[in-house]
């Protein structure tokens, strides 16, 4: 059993970052809505509690408070931004409303030699005051300290930017330690969870494998599991973990819809069937998919067809497995690579916003339709933890650190109607682009351009343009290269790839892929463009 931190979410956009920083300090934590019951908090038994920020004001919403159990439990509490304000209001201090917001970089002076900030500073002033470079985002501020609290931090415009009641282990900051702009933010959160709350730093993916295996074995017993392998990171790590736990009780179904990248199907088979000796059934459904997509040009229709067929094929395979015996008595579990950000509801209280699970992760309601129980062994993990786990399980880093690839695959990277010829040309062009990104190192960082971009791919444009090659005229297709940098995929900047790299990719594609005679680079950011072209 790990020591746990409870994060109560008051609706801040960045609550998940608090959890990520805590996990990076090797402490297990969970995010729950701020209005969970007192009983829930007691049974969760946290060693410390963190109150998140919020878009709200303590004036606007008198319901948005920490449950009484937070104060009754006798464990350390850290309030962040709104969390500080509600702590102040609930413990007898005062918050004053302001219609001007303070937003962005600030320098905060530390006061009072608190445990939270002891030895944590960015620089010292000439007078010897410890200073912190932080990120602020707030309107209201605490104007009167609650009884028993002392000043912990200040700025000229926010005289109470931090407060502490060290006897109780209560600390609060007006700025955001969870964002990377707050230089010592991770150090402060680590100090709180490890030293003040006293959590052991035992949340380590290499060690977690044994625990996860034991959980899977206990949940599954001697029953059987099927899993839809896509080649993506989440389903691959889930498959490797479950296979490690229950071996041949797991059957993976890998649906090849004909819209995968070059050699991707073979690589997936080689890894799972070849190296891991897992039971994998490869279903070549490319004709079915391409047949149904013939003549369809509308992007949303294409997505629906691909998603719907995927469910049909998977269901049919699950049925066949059962009928044929095939060593499978009949699966009772469907495994999915759902990860924590898909599960956790960010930005709301239980009463105001229901938990939403991204629809593509619960593919077409498959578990209900198949009458199967769900097995989701990655449900507690963030993406970076899933990757660490994948490497610890022996999956190759190139697979685990791959850029995301959309479920509909090349179907949304071939504009308009999808045809096999187009997919074949696109696969070859894309492989060249990725190959060059991987092999070109940016000298300052020493990293490859593949690692410096969040997602990069090639898009097929079904238009022809004129070119000249040797003595002859060509009339061939056009591709666009797309490479973006983003931290959350909600917004993204096009990557400033070096011209020399673009030049090499263009020349290789035009020389090596007959049928393409023009290469363009997409210089649109998101918004207003999206990352994919469809
Ligand atoms: P957009 O194009 O919306 O993409 O800026 C944001 C991220 O989502 C991925 N994406 C998808 N993933 N099914 C998926 O599984 C889809 O239909 C889909 N559409 C976009 C996209 O690759 C990018 O990472």
mmCIF file with all atom_site columns, N, CA and C in Angstrom, residues 215-259:
data_model
loop_
_atom_site.group_PDB
_atom_site.id
_atom_site.type_symbol
_atom_site.label_atom_id
_atom_site.label_alt_id
_atom_site.label_comp_id
_atom_site.label_asym_id
_atom_site.label_entity_id
_atom_site.label_seq_id
_atom_site.pdbx_PDB_ins_code
_atom_site.Cartn_x
_atom_site.Cartn_y
_atom_site.Cartn_z
_atom_site.occupancy
_atom_site.B_iso_or_equiv
_atom_site.pdbx_formal_charge
_atom_site.auth_seq_id
_atom_site.auth_comp_id
_atom_site.auth_asym_id
_atom_site.auth_atom_id
_atom_site.pdbx_PDB_model_num
ATOM 1   N N  . UNK A 1 215 ? -2.247  -7.277  -9.084  1.00 0.00 ? 215 UNK A N  1
ATOM 2   C CA . UNK A 1 215 ? -3.633  -6.775  -9.200  1.00 0.00 ? 215 UNK A CA 1
ATOM 3   C C  . UNK A 1 215 ? -4.353  -7.441  -10.366 1.00 0.00 ? 215 UNK A C  1
ATOM 4   N N  . UNK A 1 216 ? -3.666  -7.536  -11.516 1.00 0.00 ? 216 UNK A N  1
ATOM 5   C CA . UNK A 1 216 ? -4.288  -8.142  -12.706 1.00 0.00 ? 216 UNK A CA 1
ATOM 6   C C  . UNK A 1 216 ? -4.622  -9.602  -12.424 1.00 0.00 ? 216 UNK A C  1
ATOM 7   N N  . UNK A 1 217 ? -3.673  -10.312 -11.799 1.00 0.00 ? 217 UNK A N  1
ATOM 8   C CA . UNK A 1 217 ? -3.923  -11.732 -11.505 1.00 0.00 ? 217 UNK A CA 1
ATOM 9   C C  . UNK A 1 217 ? -5.113  -11.892 -10.586 1.00 0.00 ? 217 UNK A C  1
ATOM 10  N N  . UNK A 1 218 ? -5.194  -11.006 -9.622  1.00 0.00 ? 218 UNK A N  1
ATOM 11  C CA . UNK A 1 218 ? -6.295  -11.114 -8.674  1.00 0.00 ? 218 UNK A CA 1
ATOM 12  C C  . UNK A 1 218 ? -7.627  -10.817 -9.364  1.00 0.00 ? 218 UNK A C  1
ATOM 13  N N  . UNK A 1 219 ? -7.628  -9.811  -10.233 1.00 0.00 ? 219 UNK A N  1
ATOM 14  C CA . UNK A 1 219 ? -8.874  -9.427  -10.901 1.00 0.00 ? 219 UNK A CA 1
ATOM 15  C C  . UNK A 1 219 ? -9.316  -10.490 -11.904 1.00 0.00 ? 219 UNK A C  1
ATOM 16  N N  . UNK A 1 220 ? -8.369  -11.066 -12.629 1.00 0.00 ? 220 UNK A N  1
ATOM 17  C CA . UNK A 1 220 ? -8.711  -11.969 -13.726 1.00 0.00 ? 220 UNK A CA 1
ATOM 18  C C  . UNK A 1 220 ? -8.884  -13.418 -13.264 1.00 0.00 ? 220 UNK A C  1
ATOM 19  N N  . UNK A 1 221 ? -8.134  -13.821 -12.267 1.00 0.00 ? 221 UNK A N  1
ATOM 20  C CA . UNK A 1 221 ? -8.200  -15.213 -11.804 1.00 0.00 ? 221 UNK A CA 1
ATOM 21  C C  . UNK A 1 221 ? -7.820  -16.147 -12.931 1.00 0.00 ? 221 UNK A C  1
ATOM 22  N N  . UNK A 1 222 ? -8.667  -17.181 -13.221 1.00 0.00 ? 222 UNK A N  1
ATOM 23  C CA . UNK A 1 222 ? -8.310  -18.070 -14.324 1.00 0.00 ? 222 UNK A CA 1
ATOM 24  C C  . UNK A 1 222 ? -9.164  -17.785 -15.557 1.00 0.00 ? 222 UNK A C  1
ATOM 25  N N  . UNK A 1 223 ? -9.729  -16.589 -15.605 1.00 0.00 ? 223 UNK A N  1
ATOM 26  C CA . UNK A 1 223 ? -10.554 -16.246 -16.769 1.00 0.00 ? 223 UNK A CA 1
ATOM 27  C C  . UNK A 1 223 ? -9.663  -15.756 -17.937 1.00 0.00 ? 223 UNK A C  1
ATOM 28  N N  . UNK A 1 224 ? -10.330 -15.453 -19.052 1.00 0.00 ? 224 UNK A N  1
ATOM 29  C CA . UNK A 1 224 ? -9.556  -15.067 -20.231 1.00 0.00 ? 224 UNK A CA 1
ATOM 30  C C  . UNK A 1 224 ? -9.839  -13.626 -20.642 1.00 0.00 ? 224 UNK A C  1
ATOM 31  N N  . UNK A 1 225 ? -8.839  -13.036 -21.298 1.00 0.00 ? 225 UNK A N  1
ATOM 32  C CA . UNK A 1 225 ? -8.901  -11.612 -21.633 1.00 0.00 ? 225 UNK A CA 1
ATOM 33  C C  . UNK A 1 225 ? -8.637  -11.418 -23.128 1.00 0.00 ? 225 UNK A C  1
ATOM 34  N N  . UNK A 1 226 ? -9.416  -10.542 -23.762 1.00 0.00 ? 226 UNK A N  1
ATOM 35  C CA . UNK A 1 226 ? -9.018  -10.134 -25.118 1.00 0.00 ? 226 UNK A CA 1
ATOM 36  C C  . UNK A 1 226 ? -8.708  -8.642  -25.119 1.00 0.00 ? 226 UNK A C  1
ATOM 37  N N  . UNK A 1 227 ? -7.806  -8.287  -26.012 1.00 0.00 ? 227 UNK A N  1
ATOM 38  C CA . UNK A 1 227 ? -7.363  -6.897  -26.067 1.00 0.00 ? 227 UNK A CA 1
ATOM 39  C C  . UNK A 1 227 ? -7.174  -6.487  -27.523 1.00 0.00 ? 227 UNK A C  1
ATOM 40  N N  . UNK A 1 228 ? -7.655  -5.307  -27.865 1.00 0.00 ? 228 UNK A N  1
ATOM 41  C CA . UNK A 1 228 ? -7.463  -4.786  -29.219 1.00 0.00 ? 228 UNK A CA 1
ATOM 42  C C  . UNK A 1 228 ? -6.142  -4.049  -29.287 1.00 0.00 ? 228 UNK A C  1
ATOM 43  N N  . UNK A 1 229 ? -5.205  -4.651  -29.998 1.00 0.00 ? 229 UNK A N  1
ATOM 44  C CA . UNK A 1 229 ? -3.877  -4.055  -30.098 1.00 0.00 ? 229 UNK A CA 1
ATOM 45  C C  . UNK A 1 229 ? -3.877  -3.114  -31.300 1.00 0.00 ? 229 UNK A C  1
ATOM 46  N N  . UNK A 1 230 ? -3.421  -1.874  -31.112 1.00 0.00 ? 230 UNK A N  1
ATOM 47  C CA . UNK A 1 230 ? -3.448  -0.946  -32.245 1.00 0.00 ? 230 UNK A CA 1
ATOM 48  C C  . UNK A 1 230 ? -2.044  -0.577  -32.705 1.00 0.00 ? 230 UNK A C  1
ATOM 49  N N  . UNK A 1 231 ? -1.050  -0.900  -31.890 1.00 0.00 ? 231 UNK A N  1
ATOM 50  C CA . UNK A 1 231 ? 0.305   -0.446  -32.221 1.00 0.00 ? 231 UNK A CA 1
ATOM 51  C C  . UNK A 1 231 ? 0.631   0.856   -31.508 1.00 0.00 ? 231 UNK A C  1
ATOM 52  N N  . UNK A 1 232 ? -0.387  1.507   -30.937 1.00 0.00 ? 232 UNK A N  1
ATOM 53  C CA . UNK A 1 232 ? -0.159  2.732   -30.173 1.00 0.00 ? 232 UNK A CA 1
ATOM 54  C C  . UNK A 1 232 ? 0.465   2.414   -28.820 1.00 0.00 ? 232 UNK A C  1
ATOM 55  N N  . UNK A 1 233 ? 0.926   3.456   -28.141 1.00 0.00 ? 233 UNK A N  1
ATOM 56  C CA . UNK A 1 233 ? 1.656   3.266   -26.890 1.00 0.00 ? 233 UNK A CA 1
ATOM 57  C C  . UNK A 1 233 ? 0.782   2.609   -25.811 1.00 0.00 ? 233 UNK A C  1
ATOM 58  N N  . UNK A 1 234 ? -0.424  3.143   -25.614 1.00 0.00 ? 234 UNK A N  1
ATOM 59  C CA . UNK A 1 234 ? -1.232  2.679   -24.493 1.00 0.00 ? 234 UNK A CA 1
ATOM 60  C C  . UNK A 1 234 ? -1.632  1.208   -24.628 1.00 0.00 ? 234 UNK A C  1
ATOM 61  N N  . UNK A 1 235 ? -2.132  0.832   -25.811 1.00 0.00 ? 235 UNK A N  1
ATOM 62  C CA . UNK A 1 235 ? -2.559  -0.566  -25.936 1.00 0.00 ? 235 UNK A CA 1
ATOM 63  C C  . UNK A 1 235 ? -1.345  -1.489  -25.921 1.00 0.00 ? 235 UNK A C  1
ATOM 64  N N  . UNK A 1 236 ? -0.200  -1.019  -26.416 1.00 0.00 ? 236 UNK A N  1
ATOM 65  C CA . UNK A 1 236 ? 0.997   -1.864  -26.410 1.00 0.00 ? 236 UNK A CA 1
ATOM 66  C C  . UNK A 1 236 ? 1.482   -2.120  -24.988 1.00 0.00 ? 236 UNK A C  1
ATOM 67  N N  . UNK A 1 237 ? 1.528   -1.060  -24.176 1.00 0.00 ? 237 UNK A N  1
ATOM 68  C CA . UNK A 1 237 ? 2.008   -1.230  -22.805 1.00 0.00 ? 237 UNK A CA 1
ATOM 69  C C  . UNK A 1 237 ? 1.014   -2.081  -22.013 1.00 0.00 ? 237 UNK A C  1
ATOM 70  N N  . UNK A 1 238 ? -0.285  -1.830  -22.235 1.00 0.00 ? 238 UNK A N  1
ATOM 71  C CA . UNK A 1 238 ? -1.299  -2.641  -21.544 1.00 0.00 ? 238 UNK A CA 1
ATOM 72  C C  . UNK A 1 238 ? -1.108  -4.110  -21.912 1.00 0.00 ? 238 UNK A C  1
ATOM 73  N N  . UNK A 1 239 ? -0.886  -4.385  -23.197 1.00 0.00 ? 239 UNK A N  1
ATOM 74  C CA . UNK A 1 239 ? -0.729  -5.777  -23.643 1.00 0.00 ? 239 UNK A CA 1
ATOM 75  C C  . UNK A 1 239 ? 0.501   -6.407  -22.998 1.00 0.00 ? 239 UNK A C  1
ATOM 76  N N  . UNK A 1 240 ? 1.613   -5.669  -22.999 1.00 0.00 ? 240 UNK A N  1
ATOM 77  C CA . UNK A 1 240 ? 2.853   -6.227  -22.442 1.00 0.00 ? 240 UNK A CA 1
ATOM 78  C C  . UNK A 1 240 ? 2.686   -6.512  -20.946 1.00 0.00 ? 240 UNK A C  1
ATOM 79  N N  . UNK A 1 241 ? 2.011   -5.608  -20.252 1.00 0.00 ? 241 UNK A N  1
ATOM 80  C CA . UNK A 1 241 ? 1.821   -5.780  -18.805 1.00 0.00 ? 241 UNK A CA 1
ATOM 81  C C  . UNK A 1 241 ? 0.898   -6.964  -18.508 1.00 0.00 ? 241 UNK A C  1
ATOM 82  N N  . UNK A 1 242 ? -0.214  -7.024  -19.224 1.00 0.00 ? 242 UNK A N  1
ATOM 83  C CA . UNK A 1 242 ? -1.176  -8.106  -18.970 1.00 0.00 ? 242 UNK A CA 1
ATOM 84  C C  . UNK A 1 242 ? -0.552  -9.448  -19.357 1.00 0.00 ? 242 UNK A C  1
ATOM 85  N N  . UNK A 1 243 ? 0.201   -9.433  -20.456 1.00 0.00 ? 243 UNK A N  1
ATOM 86  C CA . UNK A 1 243 ? 0.850   -10.679 -20.859 1.00 0.00 ? 243 UNK A CA 1
ATOM 87  C C  . UNK A 1 243 ? 1.826   -11.145 -19.789 1.00 0.00 ? 243 UNK A C  1
ATOM 88  N N  . UNK A 1 244 ? 2.577   -10.204 -19.230 1.00 0.00 ? 244 UNK A N  1
ATOM 89  C CA . UNK A 1 244 ? 3.515   -10.555 -18.156 1.00 0.00 ? 244 UNK A CA 1
ATOM 90  C C  . UNK A 1 244 ? 2.761   -11.177 -16.974 1.00 0.00 ? 244 UNK A C  1
ATOM 91  N N  . UNK A 1 245 ? 1.532   -10.686 -16.752 1.00 0.00 ? 245 UNK A N  1
ATOM 92  C CA . UNK A 1 245 ? 0.766   -11.161 -15.596 1.00 0.00 ? 245 UNK A CA 1
ATOM 93  C C  . UNK A 1 245 ? 0.107   -12.513 -15.844 1.00 0.00 ? 245 UNK A C  1
ATOM 94  N N  . UNK A 1 246 ? -0.512  -12.693 -17.016 1.00 0.00 ? 246 UNK A N  1
ATOM 95  C CA . UNK A 1 246 ? -1.341  -13.887 -17.187 1.00 0.00 ? 246 UNK A CA 1
ATOM 96  C C  . UNK A 1 246 ? -1.006  -14.699 -18.436 1.00 0.00 ? 246 UNK A C  1
ATOM 97  N N  . UNK A 1 247 ? 0.076   -14.345 -19.116 1.00 0.00 ? 247 UNK A N  1
ATOM 98  C CA . UNK A 1 247 ? 0.557   -15.144 -20.255 1.00 0.00 ? 247 UNK A CA 1
ATOM 99  C C  . UNK A 1 247 ? -0.540  -15.437 -21.261 1.00 0.00 ? 247 UNK A C  1
ATOM 100 N N  . UNK A 1 248 ? -0.758  -16.740 -21.525 1.00 0.00 ? 248 UNK A N  1
ATOM 101 C CA . UNK A 1 248 ? -1.671  -17.134 -22.595 1.00 0.00 ? 248 UNK A CA 1
ATOM 102 C C  . UNK A 1 248 ? -3.153  -16.982 -22.261 1.00 0.00 ? 248 UNK A C  1
ATOM 103 N N  . UNK A 1 249 ? -3.448  -16.506 -21.074 1.00 0.00 ? 249 UNK A N  1
ATOM 104 C CA . UNK A 1 249 ? -4.874  -16.177 -20.818 1.00 0.00 ? 249 UNK A CA 1
ATOM 105 C C  . UNK A 1 249 ? -5.258  -14.900 -21.577 1.00 0.00 ? 249 UNK A C  1
ATOM 106 N N  . UNK A 1 250 ? -4.250  -14.244 -22.135 1.00 0.00 ? 250 UNK A N  1
ATOM 107 C CA . UNK A 1 250 ? -4.505  -13.023 -22.925 1.00 0.00 ? 250 UNK A CA 1
ATOM 108 C C  . UNK A 1 250 ? -4.419  -13.347 -24.413 1.00 0.00 ? 250 UNK A C  1
ATOM 109 N N  . UNK A 1 251 ? -5.427  -12.919 -25.167 1.00 0.00 ? 251 UNK A N  1
ATOM 110 C CA . UNK A 1 251 ? -5.347  -12.975 -26.624 1.00 0.00 ? 251 UNK A CA 1
ATOM 111 C C  . UNK A 1 251 ? -5.480  -11.560 -27.157 1.00 0.00 ? 251 UNK A C  1
ATOM 112 N N  . UNK A 1 252 ? -4.486  -11.158 -27.970 1.00 0.00 ? 252 UNK A N  1
ATOM 113 C CA . UNK A 1 252 ? -4.554  -9.816  -28.565 1.00 0.00 ? 252 UNK A CA 1
ATOM 114 C C  . UNK A 1 252 ? -5.136  -9.944  -29.965 1.00 0.00 ? 252 UNK A C  1
ATOM 115 N N  . UNK A 1 253 ? -6.004  -9.005  -30.300 1.00 0.00 ? 253 UNK A N  1
ATOM 116 C CA . UNK A 1 253 ? -6.541  -8.968  -31.655 1.00 0.00 ? 253 UNK A CA 1
ATOM 117 C C  . UNK A 1 253 ? -6.040  -7.686  -32.302 1.00 0.00 ? 253 UNK A C  1
ATOM 118 N N  . UNK A 1 254 ? -5.297  -7.869  -33.376 1.00 0.00 ? 254 UNK A N  1
ATOM 119 C CA . UNK A 1 254 ? -4.709  -6.714  -34.051 1.00 0.00 ? 254 UNK A CA 1
ATOM 120 C C  . UNK A 1 254 ? -5.417  -6.538  -35.397 1.00 0.00 ? 254 UNK A C  1
ATOM 121 N N  . UNK A 1 255 ? -6.260  -5.528  -35.458 1.00 0.00 ? 255 UNK A N  1
ATOM 122 C CA . UNK A 1 255 ? -7.030  -5.286  -36.681 1.00 0.00 ? 255 UNK A CA 1
ATOM 123 C C  . UNK A 1 255 ? -6.226  -4.369  -37.600 1.00 0.00 ? 255 UNK A C  1
ATOM 124 N N  . UNK A 1 256 ? -5.804  -4.918  -38.730 1.00 0.00 ? 256 UNK A N  1
ATOM 125 C CA . UNK A 1 256 ? -5.071  -4.105  -39.704 1.00 0.00 ? 256 UNK A CA 1
ATOM 126 C C  . UNK A 1 256 ? -6.088  -3.547  -40.694 1.00 0.00 ? 256 UNK A C  1
ATOM 127 N N  . UNK A 1 257 ? -6.367  -2.249  -40.577 1.00 0.00 ? 257 UNK A N  1
ATOM 128 C CA . UNK A 1 257 ? -7.399  -1.651  -41.443 1.00 0.00 ? 257 UNK A CA 1
ATOM 129 C C  . UNK A 1 257 ? -6.831  -1.141  -42.761 1.00 0.00 ? 257 UNK A C  1
ATOM 130 N N  . UNK A 1 258 ? -5.561  -1.442  -42.992 1.00 0.00 ? 258 UNK A N  1
ATOM 131 C CA . UNK A 1 258 ? -4.965  -1.031  -44.275 1.00 0.00 ? 258 UNK A CA 1
ATOM 132 C C  . UNK A 1 258 ? -4.564  0.425   -44.280 1.00 0.00 ? 258 UNK A C  1
ATOM 133 N N  . UNK A 1 259 ? -4.703  1.087   -43.138 1.00 0.00 ? 259 UNK A N  1
ATOM 134 C CA . UNK A 1 259 ? -4.379  2.512   -43.072 1.00 0.00 ? 259 UNK A CA 1
ATOM 135 C C  . UNK A 1 259 ? -3.282  2.756   -42.052 1.00 0.00 ? 259 UNK A C  1
#
